[in-house]
Tab-separated table of C-alpha atoms in Angstrom:
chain	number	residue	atom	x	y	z
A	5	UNK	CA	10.904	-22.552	28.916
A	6	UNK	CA	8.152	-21.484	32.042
A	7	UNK	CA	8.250	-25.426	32.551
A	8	UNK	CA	10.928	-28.069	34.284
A	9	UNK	CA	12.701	-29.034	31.561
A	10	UNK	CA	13.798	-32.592	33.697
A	11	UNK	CA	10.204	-33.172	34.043
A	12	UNK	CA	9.096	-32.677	30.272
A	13	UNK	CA	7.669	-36.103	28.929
A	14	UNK	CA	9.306	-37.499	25.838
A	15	UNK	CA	8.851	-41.499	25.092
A	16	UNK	CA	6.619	-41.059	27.908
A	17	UNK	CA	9.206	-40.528	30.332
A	18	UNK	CA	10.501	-37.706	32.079
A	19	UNK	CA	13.398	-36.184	29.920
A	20	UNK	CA	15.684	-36.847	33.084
A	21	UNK	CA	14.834	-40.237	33.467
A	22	UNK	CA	16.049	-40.635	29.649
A	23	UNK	CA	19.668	-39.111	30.807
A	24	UNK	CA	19.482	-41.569	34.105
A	25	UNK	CA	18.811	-44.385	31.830
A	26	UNK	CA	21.735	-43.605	28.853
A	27	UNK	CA	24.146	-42.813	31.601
A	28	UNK	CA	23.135	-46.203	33.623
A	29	UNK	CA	23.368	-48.164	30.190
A	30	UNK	CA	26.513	-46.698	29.442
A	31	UNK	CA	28.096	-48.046	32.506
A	32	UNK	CA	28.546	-45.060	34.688
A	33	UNK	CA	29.020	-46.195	38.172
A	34	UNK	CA	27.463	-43.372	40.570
A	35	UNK	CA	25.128	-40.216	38.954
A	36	UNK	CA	24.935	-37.017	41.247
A	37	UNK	CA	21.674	-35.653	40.271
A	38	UNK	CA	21.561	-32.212	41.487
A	39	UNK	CA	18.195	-30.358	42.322
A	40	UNK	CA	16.858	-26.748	42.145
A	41	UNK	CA	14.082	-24.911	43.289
A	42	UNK	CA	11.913	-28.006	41.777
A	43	UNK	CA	14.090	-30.670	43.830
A	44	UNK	CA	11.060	-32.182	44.916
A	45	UNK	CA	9.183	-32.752	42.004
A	46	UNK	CA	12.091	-33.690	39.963
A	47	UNK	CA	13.800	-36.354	42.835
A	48	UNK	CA	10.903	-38.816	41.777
A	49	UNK	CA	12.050	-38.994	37.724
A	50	UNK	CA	15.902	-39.500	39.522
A	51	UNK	CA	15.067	-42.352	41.198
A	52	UNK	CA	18.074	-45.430	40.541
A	53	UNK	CA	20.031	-47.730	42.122
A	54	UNK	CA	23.123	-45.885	41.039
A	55	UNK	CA	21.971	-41.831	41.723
A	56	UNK	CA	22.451	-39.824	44.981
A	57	UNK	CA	20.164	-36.623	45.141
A	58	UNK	CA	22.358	-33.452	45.808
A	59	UNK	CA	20.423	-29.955	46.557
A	60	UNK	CA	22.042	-26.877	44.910
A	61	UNK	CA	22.737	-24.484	48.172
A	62	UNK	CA	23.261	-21.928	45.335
A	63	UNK	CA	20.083	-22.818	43.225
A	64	UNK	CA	20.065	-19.251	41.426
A	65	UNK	CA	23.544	-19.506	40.755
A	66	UNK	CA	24.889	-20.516	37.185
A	67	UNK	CA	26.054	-23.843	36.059
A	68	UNK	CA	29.341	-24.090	37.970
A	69	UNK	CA	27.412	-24.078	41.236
A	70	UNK	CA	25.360	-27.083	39.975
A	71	UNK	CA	28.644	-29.346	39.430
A	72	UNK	CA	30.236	-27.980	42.345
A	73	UNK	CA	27.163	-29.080	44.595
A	74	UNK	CA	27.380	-32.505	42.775
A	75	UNK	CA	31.272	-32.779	42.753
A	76	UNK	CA	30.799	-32.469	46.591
A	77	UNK	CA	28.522	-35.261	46.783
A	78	UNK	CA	30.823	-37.669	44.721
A	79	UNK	CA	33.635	-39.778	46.272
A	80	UNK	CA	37.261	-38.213	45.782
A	81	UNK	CA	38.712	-41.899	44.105
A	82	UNK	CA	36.565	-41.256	40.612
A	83	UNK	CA	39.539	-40.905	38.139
A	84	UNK	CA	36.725	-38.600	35.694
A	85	UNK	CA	33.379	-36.927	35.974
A	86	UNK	CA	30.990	-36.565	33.045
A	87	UNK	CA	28.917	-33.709	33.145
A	88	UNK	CA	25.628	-34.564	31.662
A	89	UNK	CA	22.882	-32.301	31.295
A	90	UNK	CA	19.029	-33.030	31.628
A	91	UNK	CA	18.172	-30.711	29.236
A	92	UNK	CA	20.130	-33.011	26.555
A	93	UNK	CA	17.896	-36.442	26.557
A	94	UNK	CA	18.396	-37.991	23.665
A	95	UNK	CA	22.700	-38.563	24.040
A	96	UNK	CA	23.106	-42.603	23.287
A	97	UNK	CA	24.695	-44.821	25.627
A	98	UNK	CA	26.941	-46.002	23.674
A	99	UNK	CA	28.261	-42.510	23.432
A	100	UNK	CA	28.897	-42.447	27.200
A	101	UNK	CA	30.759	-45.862	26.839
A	102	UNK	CA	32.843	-44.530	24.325
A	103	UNK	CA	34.028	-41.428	25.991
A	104	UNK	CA	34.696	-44.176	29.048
A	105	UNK	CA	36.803	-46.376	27.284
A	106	UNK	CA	38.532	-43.419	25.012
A	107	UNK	CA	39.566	-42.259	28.825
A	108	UNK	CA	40.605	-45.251	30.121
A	109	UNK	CA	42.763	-46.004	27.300
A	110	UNK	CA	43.745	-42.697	27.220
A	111	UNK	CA	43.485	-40.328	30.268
A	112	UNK	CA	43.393	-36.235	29.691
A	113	UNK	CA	42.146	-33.892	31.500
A	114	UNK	CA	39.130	-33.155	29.537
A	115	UNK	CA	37.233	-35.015	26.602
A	116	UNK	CA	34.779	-33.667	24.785
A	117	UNK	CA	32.619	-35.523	22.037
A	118	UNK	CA	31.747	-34.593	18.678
A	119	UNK	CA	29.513	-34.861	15.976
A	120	UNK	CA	30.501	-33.778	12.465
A	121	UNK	CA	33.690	-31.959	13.976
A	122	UNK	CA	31.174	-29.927	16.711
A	123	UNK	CA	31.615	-30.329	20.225
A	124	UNK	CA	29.076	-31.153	22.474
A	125	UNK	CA	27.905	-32.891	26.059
A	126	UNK	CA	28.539	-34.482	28.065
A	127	UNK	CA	32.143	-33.362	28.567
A	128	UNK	CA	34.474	-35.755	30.834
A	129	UNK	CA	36.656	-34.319	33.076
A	130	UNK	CA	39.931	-35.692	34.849
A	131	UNK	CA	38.243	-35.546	38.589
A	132	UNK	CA	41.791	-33.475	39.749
A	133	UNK	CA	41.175	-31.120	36.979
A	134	UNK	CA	37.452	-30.498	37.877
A	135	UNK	CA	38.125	-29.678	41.122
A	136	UNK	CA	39.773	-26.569	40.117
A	137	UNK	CA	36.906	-25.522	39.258
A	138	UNK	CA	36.240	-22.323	41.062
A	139	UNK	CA	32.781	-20.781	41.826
A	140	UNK	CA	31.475	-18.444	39.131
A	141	UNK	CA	33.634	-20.039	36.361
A	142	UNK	CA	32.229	-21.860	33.392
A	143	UNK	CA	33.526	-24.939	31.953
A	144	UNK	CA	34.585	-23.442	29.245
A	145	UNK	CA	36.813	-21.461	31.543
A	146	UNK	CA	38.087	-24.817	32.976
A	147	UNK	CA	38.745	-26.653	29.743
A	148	UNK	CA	39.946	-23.443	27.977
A	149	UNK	CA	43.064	-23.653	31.015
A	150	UNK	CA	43.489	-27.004	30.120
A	151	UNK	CA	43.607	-26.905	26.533
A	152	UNK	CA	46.551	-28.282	25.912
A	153	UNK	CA	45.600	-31.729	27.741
A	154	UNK	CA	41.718	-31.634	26.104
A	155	UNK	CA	41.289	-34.175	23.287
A	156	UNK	CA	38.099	-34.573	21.475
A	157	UNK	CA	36.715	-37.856	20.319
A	158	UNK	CA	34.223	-38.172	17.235
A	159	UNK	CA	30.754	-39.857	17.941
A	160	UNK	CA	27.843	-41.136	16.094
A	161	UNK	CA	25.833	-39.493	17.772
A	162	UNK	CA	23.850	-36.304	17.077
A	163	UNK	CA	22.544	-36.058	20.557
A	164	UNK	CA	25.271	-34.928	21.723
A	165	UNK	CA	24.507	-31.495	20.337
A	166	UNK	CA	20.442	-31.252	20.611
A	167	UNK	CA	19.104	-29.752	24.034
A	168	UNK	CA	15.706	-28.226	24.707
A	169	UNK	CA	16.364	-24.245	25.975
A	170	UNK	CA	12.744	-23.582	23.771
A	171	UNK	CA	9.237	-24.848	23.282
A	172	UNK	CA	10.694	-25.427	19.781
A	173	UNK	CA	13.565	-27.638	20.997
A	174	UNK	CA	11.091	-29.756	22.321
A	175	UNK	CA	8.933	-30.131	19.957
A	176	UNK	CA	11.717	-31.192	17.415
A	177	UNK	CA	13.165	-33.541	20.414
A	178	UNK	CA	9.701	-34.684	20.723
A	179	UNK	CA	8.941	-35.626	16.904
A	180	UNK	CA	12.832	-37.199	16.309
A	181	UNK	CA	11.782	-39.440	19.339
A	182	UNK	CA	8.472	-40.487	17.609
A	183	UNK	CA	10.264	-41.555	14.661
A	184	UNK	CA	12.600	-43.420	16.319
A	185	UNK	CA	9.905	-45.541	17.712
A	186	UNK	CA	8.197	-45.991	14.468
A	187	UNK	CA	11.592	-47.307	12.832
């Protein structure tokens, strides 16, 4: 996009503080924000009680060195990981408490939500099975070993599935968030 996408004001807040805020709502105990090349820019919009700042040794590297940077920084007795992405603001906390107590009531080693039968983020992962995650491999790579074991769980929520990778995507993100606030 030419900008920082974490940093991108929707609702007047930074679009990562909006994934801080769903993923403190929805009752996630510690977030591993992890930085780039705009770590220090972007550390200010992590700031919570609940978030440790991780820097990406590999920050050029693709998505599998960002989790494994932040995996790292996470304490080994977490029975599953979320993977959120900042780049997908507008997922509802109740979606993350869902996915939580789907887990808890029925552990796998990855769950993915959906939203009219499409998958989307923020995928949980069994800790154990995210730590086979080896460098260079997506998590599609991961889940698609672990297929068998990956259930998917339905959710009310089309945020799951909207991200900004274009001016455009923000601009729609940015006009579904007005209405919201005019409802």
């Amino acid at each position: 996009m030419g900008r920082c996408k974490q940093l991108l004001p929707l609702n007047e807040s930074p679009a990562l503080r909006l994934v801080i805020n769903a993923l403190t709502e929805g009752h996630v105990e510690r977030i591993a924000v992890v930085l780039g090349p705009q770590g220090m820019e972007v550390s200010s919009a992590a700031e919570a009680p609940n978030t440790i700042l991780v820097t990406n040794p590999d920050p050029a590297g693709d998505m599998s060195s960002s989790v494994l940077a932040g995996l790292s920084a996470l304490d080994s007795g977490y029975a599953a990981i979320l993977i959120a992405l900042a780049d997908m603001p507008l997922i509802r906390p109740a979606t993350i408490r869902a996915l939580i107590r789907f887990y808890r009531q029925a552990p796998c080693a990855v769950l993915i939500p959906t939203h009219f039968g499409r998958g989307g983020h923020p995928p949980l992962f069994a800790q154990s099975v995210l730590r086979g995650l080896r460098p260079g491999e997506t998590l599609r790579d991961l889940r698609n070993r672990h297929k068998a074991d990956t259930r998917r769980l339905p959710v009310d929520d089309p945020g799951i599935l909207l991200d900004m990778d274009t001016p455009e995507d923000y601009t729609y993100l940015h006009t579904l968030l007005q209405k919201q606030r005019e409802h």
